[in-house]
Amino acid sequence: KIIKVWWGKAAAINILPNPAHEKIVINLSDPSSIQQMQLVNSSGQVLQQITAIRFVNEVNVSSLQAGIYYIRLIGKNGAVTKTFVKQ
């Protein structure tokens, strides 16, 4: 069975700085479309969940080991994953 899905306009998502040392700042153009934000490691393990979503979101990453991590944004229309590097 084929179902038509409309995703609507994609929200702009920026993660700065990348690579990061102490913290990352996640800028969202439409925070109302995001229900949950997750910090995920390269093994897929959720390290932190953020439910208070704003236009500008600061996440402390100073305790993370150097490597590749992901920010997963779960919203009304599905999920988007963005990558950042922790040095």
Coordinates of N, CA and C in Angstrom, one line a residue:
K1 N 0.8 -1.2 0.0 CA 0.0 0.0 0.0 C 0.9 1.2 0.0
I2 N 0.6 2.2 -0.9 CA 1.4 3.4 -1.0 C 0.6 4.5 -0.3
I3 N 1.3 5.3 0.6 CA 0.7 6.4 1.3 C 1.4 7.7 0.9
K4 N 0.7 8.7 0.6 CA 1.4 10.0 0.3 C 1.6 10.7 1.6
V5 N 2.8 11.2 1.7 CA 3.2 11.9 3.0 C 3.7 13.3 2.5
W6 N 3.2 14.4 3.2 CA 3.6 15.7 2.9 C 4.5 16.1 4.1
W7 N 5.7 16.5 3.9 CA 6.7 16.9 4.9 C 6.6 18.4 5.2
G8 N 6.1 19.2 4.3 CA 6.1 20.6 4.6 C 7.4 21.3 4.4
K9 N 7.5 22.5 4.8 CA 8.8 23.2 4.7 C 9.8 22.8 5.8
A10 N 11.0 22.5 5.4 CA 12.0 22.0 6.3 C 12.5 23.2 7.1
A11 N 12.7 23.0 8.4 CA 13.2 24.0 9.3 C 14.7 24.0 9.1
A12 N 15.3 25.2 9.2 CA 16.7 25.4 9.1 C 17.3 25.0 10.5
I13 N 18.4 24.2 10.5 CA 19.1 23.8 11.7 C 20.6 24.0 11.5
N14 N 21.2 24.7 12.4 CA 22.6 25.0 12.4 C 23.2 24.6 13.8
I15 N 24.4 23.9 13.7 CA 25.1 23.5 14.9 C 26.5 24.2 14.9
L16 N 26.7 25.0 15.9 CA 28.0 25.8 15.9 C 28.6 25.7 17.3
P17 N 29.9 25.7 17.5 CA 30.9 25.5 16.4 C 31.0 24.0 16.1
N18 N 31.5 23.8 15.0 CA 31.7 22.4 14.5 C 33.1 22.3 13.8
P19 N 34.1 21.8 14.4 CA 34.1 21.0 15.6 C 34.0 21.8 16.9
A20 N 33.5 21.1 18.0 CA 33.2 21.7 19.3 C 34.2 21.3 20.3
H21 N 34.3 22.1 21.4 CA 35.2 21.7 22.5 C 34.4 21.6 23.8
E22 N 33.7 22.7 24.2 CA 33.0 22.8 25.4 C 31.5 22.7 25.3
K23 N 31.0 23.4 24.3 CA 29.5 23.4 24.1 C 29.2 23.6 22.6
I24 N 28.0 23.2 22.3 CA 27.5 23.5 20.9 C 26.2 24.4 21.1
V25 N 26.0 25.1 20.1 CA 24.8 26.0 20.0 C 24.0 25.5 18.8
I26 N 22.7 25.1 19.1 CA 21.9 24.6 18.0 C 20.8 25.7 17.7
N27 N 20.9 26.2 16.5 CA 20.0 27.3 16.1 C 18.9 26.7 15.3
L28 N 17.6 26.9 15.6 CA 16.5 26.4 14.9 C 15.6 27.5 14.3
S29 N 15.2 27.4 13.1 CA 14.4 28.5 12.5 C 12.9 28.3 13.0
D30 N 12.5 27.1 13.4 CA 11.1 26.8 13.8 C 11.1 25.8 14.9
P31 N 11.4 26.3 16.2 CA 11.4 25.3 17.3 C 10.0 24.7 17.6
S32 N 8.9 25.4 17.2 CA 7.6 24.8 17.5 C 7.4 23.5 16.7
S33 N 8.1 23.2 15.7 CA 8.0 22.0 14.9 C 8.7 20.8 15.5
I34 N 9.6 21.1 16.5 CA 10.4 20.1 17.1 C 9.9 19.7 18.5
Q35 N 9.7 18.4 18.7 CA 9.1 18.0 20.0 C 10.2 17.5 20.9
Q36 N 11.3 17.0 20.4 CA 12.4 16.5 21.2 C 13.7 16.6 20.5
M37 N 14.8 16.8 21.2 CA 16.1 16.8 20.7 C 16.9 15.8 21.4
Q38 N 17.7 15.0 20.7 CA 18.5 14.0 21.4 C 20.0 14.2 21.0
L39 N 20.9 14.0 21.9 CA 22.3 13.9 21.7 C 22.7 12.4 21.6
V40 N 23.2 12.0 20.5 CA 23.4 10.5 20.2 C 24.9 10.3 19.9
N41 N 25.4 9.2 20.4 CA 26.8 8.9 20.1 C 26.9 8.0 18.8
S42 N 28.1 7.7 18.3 CA 28.2 6.9 17.1 C 27.7 5.5 17.1
S43 N 27.4 5.0 18.3 CA 26.8 3.7 18.5 C 25.3 3.7 18.5
G44 N 24.7 4.9 18.4 CA 23.3 5.1 18.5 C 22.7 5.2 19.8
Q45 N 23.5 5.3 20.9 CA 23.0 5.4 22.2 C 22.7 6.9 22.5
V46 N 21.5 7.1 23.0 CA 21.0 8.4 23.4 C 21.7 8.9 24.7
L47 N 22.5 9.9 24.6 CA 23.2 10.4 25.8 C 22.5 11.5 26.6
Q48 N 21.6 12.2 25.9 CA 20.9 13.3 26.5 C 19.6 13.6 25.7
Q49 N 18.5 13.9 26.4 CA 17.3 14.3 25.7 C 16.9 15.7 26.2
I50 N 16.5 16.5 25.2 CA 16.1 17.9 25.5 C 14.7 18.1 25.0
T51 N 13.8 18.5 25.9 CA 12.4 18.7 25.6 C 12.0 20.1 25.6
A52 N 12.8 21.0 26.2 CA 12.5 22.4 26.2 C 13.3 23.0 25.0
I53 N 12.6 23.1 23.9 CA 13.2 23.5 22.6 C 13.0 25.0 22.4
R54 N 14.1 25.7 22.0 CA 14.1 27.1 21.8 C 14.7 27.4 20.4
F55 N 14.7 28.7 20.1 CA 15.4 29.1 18.8 C 16.9 28.9 18.9
V56 N 17.4 29.1 20.1 CA 18.9 29.0 20.4 C 19.0 28.0 21.6
N57 N 19.7 26.9 21.4 CA 19.8 25.8 22.4 C 21.3 25.5 22.6
E58 N 21.7 25.7 23.9 CA 23.1 25.4 24.2 C 23.2 24.0 24.9
V59 N 24.1 23.2 24.4 CA 24.3 21.9 25.0 C 25.8 21.7 25.4
N60 N 26.0 21.4 26.6 CA 27.4 21.2 27.1 C 27.9 19.9 26.7
V61 N 29.0 19.9 25.9 CA 29.6 18.7 25.4 C 31.0 18.4 26.0
S62 N 31.4 19.2 27.0 CA 32.8 19.1 27.5 C 33.1 17.8 28.1
S63 N 32.1 17.0 28.6 CA 32.4 15.7 29.2 C 32.5 14.6 28.2
L64 N 32.2 14.9 26.9 CA 32.2 13.8 25.9 C 33.6 13.6 25.4
Q65 N 33.9 12.3 25.0 CA 35.2 12.0 24.4 C 35.2 12.5 23.0
A66 N 36.4 12.7 22.5 CA 36.6 13.2 21.1 C 36.0 12.2 20.2
G67 N 35.2 12.7 19.2 CA 34.6 11.8 18.2 C 33.5 12.4 17.5
I68 N 32.7 11.6 16.7 CA 31.6 12.1 16.0 C 30.3 11.8 16.8
Y69 N 29.4 12.8 16.9 CA 28.2 12.7 17.6 C 27.1 13.3 16.7
Y70 N 25.8 13.0 17.1 CA 24.7 13.4 16.3 C 23.7 14.1 17.2
I71 N 23.0 15.1 16.6 CA 21.8 15.7 17.2 C 20.6 15.2 16.4
R72 N 19.7 14.5 17.0 CA 18.5 14.0 16.4 C 17.3 14.9 16.8
L73 N 16.7 15.5 15.9 CA 15.5 16.3 16.1 C 14.3 15.6 15.7
I74 N 13.4 15.3 16.6 CA 12.2 14.6 16.4 C 11.0 15.6 16.4
G75 N 10.3 15.6 15.3 CA 9.2 16.6 15.2 C 7.9 16.0 14.7
K76 N 7.0 16.9 14.4 CA 5.7 16.5 14.0 C 5.7 15.7 12.7
N77 N 6.7 16.0 11.8 CA 6.8 15.4 10.5 C 7.8 14.4 10.3
G78 N 8.4 13.9 11.4 CA 9.5 12.9 11.3 C 10.7 13.3 12.1
A79 N 11.9 12.8 11.7 CA 13.1 13.1 12.4 C 14.2 13.5 11.4
V80 N 15.1 14.3 11.9 CA 16.3 14.8 11.2 C 17.5 14.6 12.1
T81 N 18.6 14.2 11.5 CA 19.8 14.0 12.2 C 20.9 14.8 11.6
K82 N 21.6 15.6 12.5 CA 22.7 16.4 12.1 C 24.0 15.9 12.8
T83 N 25.1 16.0 12.2 CA 26.4 15.5 12.7 C 27.2 16.7 13.3
F84 N 28.0 16.4 14.3 CA 29.0 17.4 14.8 C 30.2 16.6 15.3
V85 N 31.3 17.2 15.4 CA 32.5 16.6 15.9 C 32.9 17.2 17.2
K86 N 33.3 16.4 18.2 CA 33.8 16.9 19.5 C 35.3 16.6 19.4
Q87 N 36.1 17.7 19.7 CA 37.5 17.6 19.7 C 38.0 17.4 21.1

